[in-house]
Coordinates of C-alpha atoms and ligand atoms in Angstrom, one line a residue:
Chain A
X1 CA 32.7 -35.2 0.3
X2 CA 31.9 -36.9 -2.7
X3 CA 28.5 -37.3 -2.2
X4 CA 28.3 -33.2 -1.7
X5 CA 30.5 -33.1 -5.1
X6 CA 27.1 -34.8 -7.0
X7 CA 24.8 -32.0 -6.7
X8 CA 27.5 -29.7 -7.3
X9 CA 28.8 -32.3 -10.5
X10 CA 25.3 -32.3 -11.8
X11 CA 25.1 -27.9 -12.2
X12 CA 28.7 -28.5 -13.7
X13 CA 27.6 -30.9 -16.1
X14 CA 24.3 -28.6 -16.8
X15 CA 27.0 -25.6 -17.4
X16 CA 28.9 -27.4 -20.3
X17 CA 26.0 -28.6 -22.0
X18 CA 24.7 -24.9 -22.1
X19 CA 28.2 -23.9 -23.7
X20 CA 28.1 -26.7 -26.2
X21 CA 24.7 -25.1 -27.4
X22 CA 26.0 -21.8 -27.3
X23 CA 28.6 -22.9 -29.9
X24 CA 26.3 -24.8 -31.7
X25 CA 24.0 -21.8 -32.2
X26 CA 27.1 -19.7 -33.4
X27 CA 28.1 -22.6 -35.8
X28 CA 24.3 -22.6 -37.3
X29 CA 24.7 -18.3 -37.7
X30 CA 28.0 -18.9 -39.5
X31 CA 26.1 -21.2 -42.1
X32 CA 22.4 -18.9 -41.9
X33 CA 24.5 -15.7 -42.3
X34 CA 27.4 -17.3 -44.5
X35 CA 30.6 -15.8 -42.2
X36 CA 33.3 -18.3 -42.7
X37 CA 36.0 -18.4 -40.3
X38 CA 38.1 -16.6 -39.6
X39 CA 35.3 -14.1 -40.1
X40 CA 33.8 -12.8 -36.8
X41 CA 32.3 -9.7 -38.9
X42 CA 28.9 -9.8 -40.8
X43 CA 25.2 -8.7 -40.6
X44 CA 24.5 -7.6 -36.9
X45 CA 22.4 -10.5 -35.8
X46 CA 25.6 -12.7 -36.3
X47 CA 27.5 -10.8 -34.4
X48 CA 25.2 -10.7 -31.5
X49 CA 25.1 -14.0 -31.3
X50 CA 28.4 -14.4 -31.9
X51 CA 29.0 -11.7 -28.7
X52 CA 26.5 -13.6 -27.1
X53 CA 28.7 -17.0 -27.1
X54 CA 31.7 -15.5 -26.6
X55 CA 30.7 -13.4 -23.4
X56 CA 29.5 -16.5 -22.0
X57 CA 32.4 -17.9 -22.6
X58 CA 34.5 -15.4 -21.0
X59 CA 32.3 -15.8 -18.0
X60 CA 32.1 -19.6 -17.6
X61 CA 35.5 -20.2 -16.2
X62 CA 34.6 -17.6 -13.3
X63 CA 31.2 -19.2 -12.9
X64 CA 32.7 -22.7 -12.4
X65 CA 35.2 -21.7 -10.2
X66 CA 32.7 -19.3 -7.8
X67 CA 30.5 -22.6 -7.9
X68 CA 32.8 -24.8 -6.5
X69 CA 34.4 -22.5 -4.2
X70 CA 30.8 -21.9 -2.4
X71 CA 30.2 -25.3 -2.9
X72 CA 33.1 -26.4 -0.6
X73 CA 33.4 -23.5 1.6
X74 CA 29.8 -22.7 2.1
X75 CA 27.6 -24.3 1.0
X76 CA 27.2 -27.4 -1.6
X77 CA 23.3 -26.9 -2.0
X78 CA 22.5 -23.7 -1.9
X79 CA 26.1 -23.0 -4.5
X80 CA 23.7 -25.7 -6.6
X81 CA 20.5 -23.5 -6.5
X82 CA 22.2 -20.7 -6.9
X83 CA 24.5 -22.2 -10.0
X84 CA 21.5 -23.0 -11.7
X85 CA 19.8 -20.0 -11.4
X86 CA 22.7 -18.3 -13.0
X87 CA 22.5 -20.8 -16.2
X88 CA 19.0 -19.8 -16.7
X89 CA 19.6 -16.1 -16.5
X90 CA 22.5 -16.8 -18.7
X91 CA 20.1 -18.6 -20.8
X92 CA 17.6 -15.4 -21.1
X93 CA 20.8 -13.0 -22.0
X94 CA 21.7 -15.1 -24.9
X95 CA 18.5 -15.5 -26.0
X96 CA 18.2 -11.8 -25.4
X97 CA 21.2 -10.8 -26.8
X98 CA 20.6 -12.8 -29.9
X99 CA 17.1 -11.3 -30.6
X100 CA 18.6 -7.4 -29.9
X101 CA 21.8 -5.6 -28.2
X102 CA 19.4 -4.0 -25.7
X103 CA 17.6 -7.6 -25.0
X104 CA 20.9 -8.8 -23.1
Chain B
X17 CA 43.8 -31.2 2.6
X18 CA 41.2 -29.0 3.2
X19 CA 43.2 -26.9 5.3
X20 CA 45.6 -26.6 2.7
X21 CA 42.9 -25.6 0.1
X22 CA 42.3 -22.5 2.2
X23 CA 44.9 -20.5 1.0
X24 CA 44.7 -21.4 -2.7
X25 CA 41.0 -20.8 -2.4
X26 CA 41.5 -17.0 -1.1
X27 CA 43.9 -16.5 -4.3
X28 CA 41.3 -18.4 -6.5
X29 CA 38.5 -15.6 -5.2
X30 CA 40.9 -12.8 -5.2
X31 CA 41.3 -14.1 -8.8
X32 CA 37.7 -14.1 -9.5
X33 CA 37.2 -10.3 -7.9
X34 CA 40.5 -9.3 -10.3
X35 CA 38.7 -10.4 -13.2
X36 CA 35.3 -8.9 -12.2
X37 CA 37.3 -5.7 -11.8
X38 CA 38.5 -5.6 -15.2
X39 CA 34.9 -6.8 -16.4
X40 CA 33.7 -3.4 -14.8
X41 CA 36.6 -1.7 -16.7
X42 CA 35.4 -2.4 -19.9
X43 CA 31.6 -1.7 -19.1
X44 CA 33.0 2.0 -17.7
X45 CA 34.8 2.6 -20.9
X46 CA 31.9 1.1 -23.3
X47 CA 29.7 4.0 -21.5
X48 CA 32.7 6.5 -21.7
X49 CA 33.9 6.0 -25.6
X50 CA 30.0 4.9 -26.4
X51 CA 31.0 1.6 -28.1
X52 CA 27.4 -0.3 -27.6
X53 CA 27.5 -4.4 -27.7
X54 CA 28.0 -6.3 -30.1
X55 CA 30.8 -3.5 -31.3
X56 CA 34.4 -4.1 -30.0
X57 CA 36.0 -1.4 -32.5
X58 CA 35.9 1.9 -31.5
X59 CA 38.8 4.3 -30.6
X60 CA 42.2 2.9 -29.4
X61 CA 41.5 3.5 -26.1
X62 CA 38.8 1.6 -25.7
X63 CA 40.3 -1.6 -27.5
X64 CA 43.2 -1.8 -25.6
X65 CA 40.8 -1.8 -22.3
X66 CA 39.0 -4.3 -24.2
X67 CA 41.3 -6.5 -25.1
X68 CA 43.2 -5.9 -22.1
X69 CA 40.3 -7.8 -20.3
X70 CA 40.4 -10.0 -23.1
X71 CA 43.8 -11.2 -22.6
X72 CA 43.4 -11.8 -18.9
X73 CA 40.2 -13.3 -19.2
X74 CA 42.2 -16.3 -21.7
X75 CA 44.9 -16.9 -19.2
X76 CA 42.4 -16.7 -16.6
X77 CA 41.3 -20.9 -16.4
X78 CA 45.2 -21.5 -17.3
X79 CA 46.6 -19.8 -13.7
X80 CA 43.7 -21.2 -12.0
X81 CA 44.5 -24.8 -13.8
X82 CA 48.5 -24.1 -12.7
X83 CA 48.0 -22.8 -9.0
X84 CA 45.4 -26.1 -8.1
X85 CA 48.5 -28.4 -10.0
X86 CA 50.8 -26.6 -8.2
X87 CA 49.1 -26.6 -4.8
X88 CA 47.7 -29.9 -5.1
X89 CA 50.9 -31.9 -6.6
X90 CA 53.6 -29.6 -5.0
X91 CA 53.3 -27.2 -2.1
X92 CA 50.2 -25.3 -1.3
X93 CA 52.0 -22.1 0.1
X94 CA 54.6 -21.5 -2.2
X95 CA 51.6 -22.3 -4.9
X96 CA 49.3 -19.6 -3.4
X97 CA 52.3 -17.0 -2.6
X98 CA 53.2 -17.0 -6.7
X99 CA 49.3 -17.0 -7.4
X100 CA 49.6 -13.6 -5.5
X101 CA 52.4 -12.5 -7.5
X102 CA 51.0 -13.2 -10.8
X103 CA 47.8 -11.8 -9.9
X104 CA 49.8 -8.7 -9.1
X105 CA 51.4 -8.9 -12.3
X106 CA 48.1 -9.0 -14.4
X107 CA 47.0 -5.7 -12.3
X108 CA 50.2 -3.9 -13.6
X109 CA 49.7 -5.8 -17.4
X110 CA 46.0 -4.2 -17.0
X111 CA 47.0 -0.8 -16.1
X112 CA 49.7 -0.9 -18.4
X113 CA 47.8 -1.8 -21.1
X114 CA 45.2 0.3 -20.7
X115 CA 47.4 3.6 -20.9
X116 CA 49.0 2.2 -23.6
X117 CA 50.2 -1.1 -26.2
X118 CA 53.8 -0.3 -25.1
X119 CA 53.3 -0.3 -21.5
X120 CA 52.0 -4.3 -21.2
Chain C
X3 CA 42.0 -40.5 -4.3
X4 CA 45.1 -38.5 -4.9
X5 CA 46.4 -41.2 -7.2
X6 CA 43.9 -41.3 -9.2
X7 CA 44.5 -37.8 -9.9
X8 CA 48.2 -38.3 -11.2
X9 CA 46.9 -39.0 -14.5
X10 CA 44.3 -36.6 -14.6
X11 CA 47.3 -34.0 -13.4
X12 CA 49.0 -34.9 -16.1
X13 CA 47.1 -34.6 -18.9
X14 CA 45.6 -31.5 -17.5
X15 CA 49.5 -30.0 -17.5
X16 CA 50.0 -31.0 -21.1
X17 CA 46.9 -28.9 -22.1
X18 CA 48.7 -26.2 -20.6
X19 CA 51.5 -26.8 -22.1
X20 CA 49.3 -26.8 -25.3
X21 CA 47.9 -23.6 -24.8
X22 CA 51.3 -22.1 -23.9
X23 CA 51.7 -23.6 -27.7
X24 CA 48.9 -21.8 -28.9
X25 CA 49.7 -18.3 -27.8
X26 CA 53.6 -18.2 -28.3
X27 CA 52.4 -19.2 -32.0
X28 CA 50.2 -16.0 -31.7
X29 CA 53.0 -13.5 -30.6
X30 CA 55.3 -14.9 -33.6
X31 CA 52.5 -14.0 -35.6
X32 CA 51.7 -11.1 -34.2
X33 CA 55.7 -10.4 -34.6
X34 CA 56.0 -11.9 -38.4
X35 CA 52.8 -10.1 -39.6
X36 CA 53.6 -7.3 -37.7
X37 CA 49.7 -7.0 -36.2
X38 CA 50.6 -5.1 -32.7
X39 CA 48.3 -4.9 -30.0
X40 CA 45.7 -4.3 -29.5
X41 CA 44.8 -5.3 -33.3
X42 CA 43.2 -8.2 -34.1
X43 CA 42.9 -7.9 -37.8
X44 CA 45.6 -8.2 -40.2
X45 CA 46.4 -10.6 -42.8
X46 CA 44.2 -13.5 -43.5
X47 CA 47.1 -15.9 -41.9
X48 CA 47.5 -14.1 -38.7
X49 CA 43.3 -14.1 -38.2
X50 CA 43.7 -17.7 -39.1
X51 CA 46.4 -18.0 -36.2
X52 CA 44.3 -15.4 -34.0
X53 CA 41.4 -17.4 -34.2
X54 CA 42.4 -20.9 -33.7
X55 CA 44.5 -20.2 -30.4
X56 CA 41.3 -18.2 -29.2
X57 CA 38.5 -20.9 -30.4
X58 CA 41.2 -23.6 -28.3
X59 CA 41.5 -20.8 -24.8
X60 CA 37.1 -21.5 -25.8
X61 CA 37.1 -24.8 -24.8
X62 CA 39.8 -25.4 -22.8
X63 CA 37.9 -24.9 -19.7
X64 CA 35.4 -27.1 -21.1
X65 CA 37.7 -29.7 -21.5
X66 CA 39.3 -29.3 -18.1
X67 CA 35.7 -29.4 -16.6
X68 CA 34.5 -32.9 -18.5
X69 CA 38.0 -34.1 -18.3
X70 CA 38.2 -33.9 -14.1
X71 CA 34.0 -34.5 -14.3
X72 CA 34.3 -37.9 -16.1
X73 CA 37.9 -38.7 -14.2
X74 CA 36.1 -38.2 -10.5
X75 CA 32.6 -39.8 -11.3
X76 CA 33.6 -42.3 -14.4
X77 CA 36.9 -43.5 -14.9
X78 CA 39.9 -41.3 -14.1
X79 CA 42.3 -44.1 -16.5
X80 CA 39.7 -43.8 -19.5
X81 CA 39.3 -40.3 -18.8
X82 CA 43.0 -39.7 -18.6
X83 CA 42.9 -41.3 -22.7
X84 CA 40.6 -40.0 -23.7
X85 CA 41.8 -36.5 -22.8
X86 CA 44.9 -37.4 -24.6
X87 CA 43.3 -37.8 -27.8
X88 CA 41.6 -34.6 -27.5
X89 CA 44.3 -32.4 -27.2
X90 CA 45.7 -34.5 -29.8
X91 CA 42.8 -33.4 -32.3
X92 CA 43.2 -30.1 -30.5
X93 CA 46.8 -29.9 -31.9
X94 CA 45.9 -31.1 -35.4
X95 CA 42.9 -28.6 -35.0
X96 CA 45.2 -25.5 -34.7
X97 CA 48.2 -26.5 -37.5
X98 CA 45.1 -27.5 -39.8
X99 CA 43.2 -23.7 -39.2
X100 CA 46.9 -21.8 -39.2
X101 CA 47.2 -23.7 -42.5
X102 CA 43.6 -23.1 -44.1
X103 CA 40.4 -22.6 -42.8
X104 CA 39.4 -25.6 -44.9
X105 CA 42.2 -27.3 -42.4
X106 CA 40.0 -27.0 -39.2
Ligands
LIG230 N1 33.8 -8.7 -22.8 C1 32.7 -7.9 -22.2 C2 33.2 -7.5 -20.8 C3 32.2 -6.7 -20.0 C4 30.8 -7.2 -20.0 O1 30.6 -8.4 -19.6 N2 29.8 -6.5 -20.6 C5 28.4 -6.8 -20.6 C6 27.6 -5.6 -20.2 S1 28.0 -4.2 -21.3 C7 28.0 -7.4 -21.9 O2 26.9 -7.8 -22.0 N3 28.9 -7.3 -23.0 C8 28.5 -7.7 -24.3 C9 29.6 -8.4 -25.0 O3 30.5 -8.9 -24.4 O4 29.4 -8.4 -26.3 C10 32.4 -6.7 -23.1 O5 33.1 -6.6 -24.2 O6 31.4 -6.0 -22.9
LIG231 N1 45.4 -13.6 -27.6 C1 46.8 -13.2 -27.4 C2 47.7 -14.4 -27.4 C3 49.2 -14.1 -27.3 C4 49.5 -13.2 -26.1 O1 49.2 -13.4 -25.0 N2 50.1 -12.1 -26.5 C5 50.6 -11.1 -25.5 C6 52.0 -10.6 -25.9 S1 52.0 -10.0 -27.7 C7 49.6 -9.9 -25.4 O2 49.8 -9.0 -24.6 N3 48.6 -9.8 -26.3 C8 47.8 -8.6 -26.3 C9 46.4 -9.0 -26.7 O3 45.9 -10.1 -26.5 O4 45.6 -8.0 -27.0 C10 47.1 -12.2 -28.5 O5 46.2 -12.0 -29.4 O6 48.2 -11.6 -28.5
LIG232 N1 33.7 -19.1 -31.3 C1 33.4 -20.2 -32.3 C2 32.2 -20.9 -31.8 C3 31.7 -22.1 -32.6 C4 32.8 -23.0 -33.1 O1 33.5 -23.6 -32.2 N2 33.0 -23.1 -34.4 C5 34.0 -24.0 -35.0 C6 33.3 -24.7 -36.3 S1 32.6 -23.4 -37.4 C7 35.2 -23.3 -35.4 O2 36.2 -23.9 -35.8 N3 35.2 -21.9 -35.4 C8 36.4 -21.2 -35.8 C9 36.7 -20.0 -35.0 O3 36.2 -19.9 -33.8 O4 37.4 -19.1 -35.5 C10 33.2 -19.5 -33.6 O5 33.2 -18.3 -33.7 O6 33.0 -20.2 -34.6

């Protein structure tokens, strides 16, 4: 069981580190664009990048939890693959979303 | 155990397809009230869709972090037939907020 | 196995507890600014409040994840601590933010 968990672990692990740059990249628009907290307004690209994070976030938890699910249920490799497919494509919508709204 | 897991892990998806469903809700009403990402204004309908969703989405890793506890630590069914019952809740709290602030 | 998890459970409940914290200090807010739903605006102390619950809902599936990550494949005792001192900062996090945003 635990040796199933690694592979499974390891996409998990992949998933927080994308969320920690996520933030970091909305920490580094705050300073570039100069919105302070509690500010979530300012220029558009801040706030697409901002959106960006945030629908990630809002998404994460679900991600996770379908991950694991599959993982134990179904399948612990192929819930791998198919977990880190989903970080890159949600790598290329908050790269997207950051450069334009219709990039997402 | 992994027995036991089975009925807390049909809650957990029916969770996941709850939350997908008020996902879908807030893509319908950006098309209907034409509020394009990164906006989250717009009229009052579509923010109380929006932060309906919003809401949910918050306590989503919370009831998911409570019915595992729950199930895990205490008893699985009685874990899994109140994770029915608060999912049922949220439906109504959607609804509800959705046709209007008062009716959460 | 199971045993190990009791301290993980634990500290896992008390972020819970936390974050029932966090949002019952929203809805006073909400109540003694008199922002209803589905605003999110209001005066600067409310957005302060607003924010720093939502920024601590941000990560606190990221904290569960590294918490039960690190507790299954590190150290569930160190783990356990070091989860303890993080929703320690967590707490100083939110009164500092509610107080200033110079206070995050
Ligand atoms: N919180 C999301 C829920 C629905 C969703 O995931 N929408 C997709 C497709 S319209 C999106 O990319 N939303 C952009 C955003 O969240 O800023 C929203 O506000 O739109
Ligand atoms: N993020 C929530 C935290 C507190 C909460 O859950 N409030 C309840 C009762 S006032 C609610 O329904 N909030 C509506 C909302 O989040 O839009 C808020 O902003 O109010
Ligand atoms: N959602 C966060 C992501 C980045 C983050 O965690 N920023 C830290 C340091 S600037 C913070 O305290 N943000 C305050 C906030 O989220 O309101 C944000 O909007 O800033």
């Amino acid at each position: 069981m635990l040796e199933d968990a690694v592979g499974l672990g390891a996409v998990t692990l992949l998933g927080v580190l994308e969320q920690a740059y996520f933030s970091l990249q909305v920490i580094y628009a705050r300073r570039k664009f100069s919105v302070s907290p509690p500010d979530t307004g300012g220029p558009p690209e801040f706030q697409r990048i901002f959106r960006a994070q945030a629908n990630c976030s809002e998404y994460f938890p679900i991600f996770l939890t379908v991950l694991w699910l599959a993982g134990v249920f179904l399948s612990p490799g192929l819930s791998a693959v198919c977990g880190l497919l989903y970080l890159y494509g949600r790598l290329r919508y908050f790269w997207g979303y950051s450069a334009s709204a219709q990039g997402r």
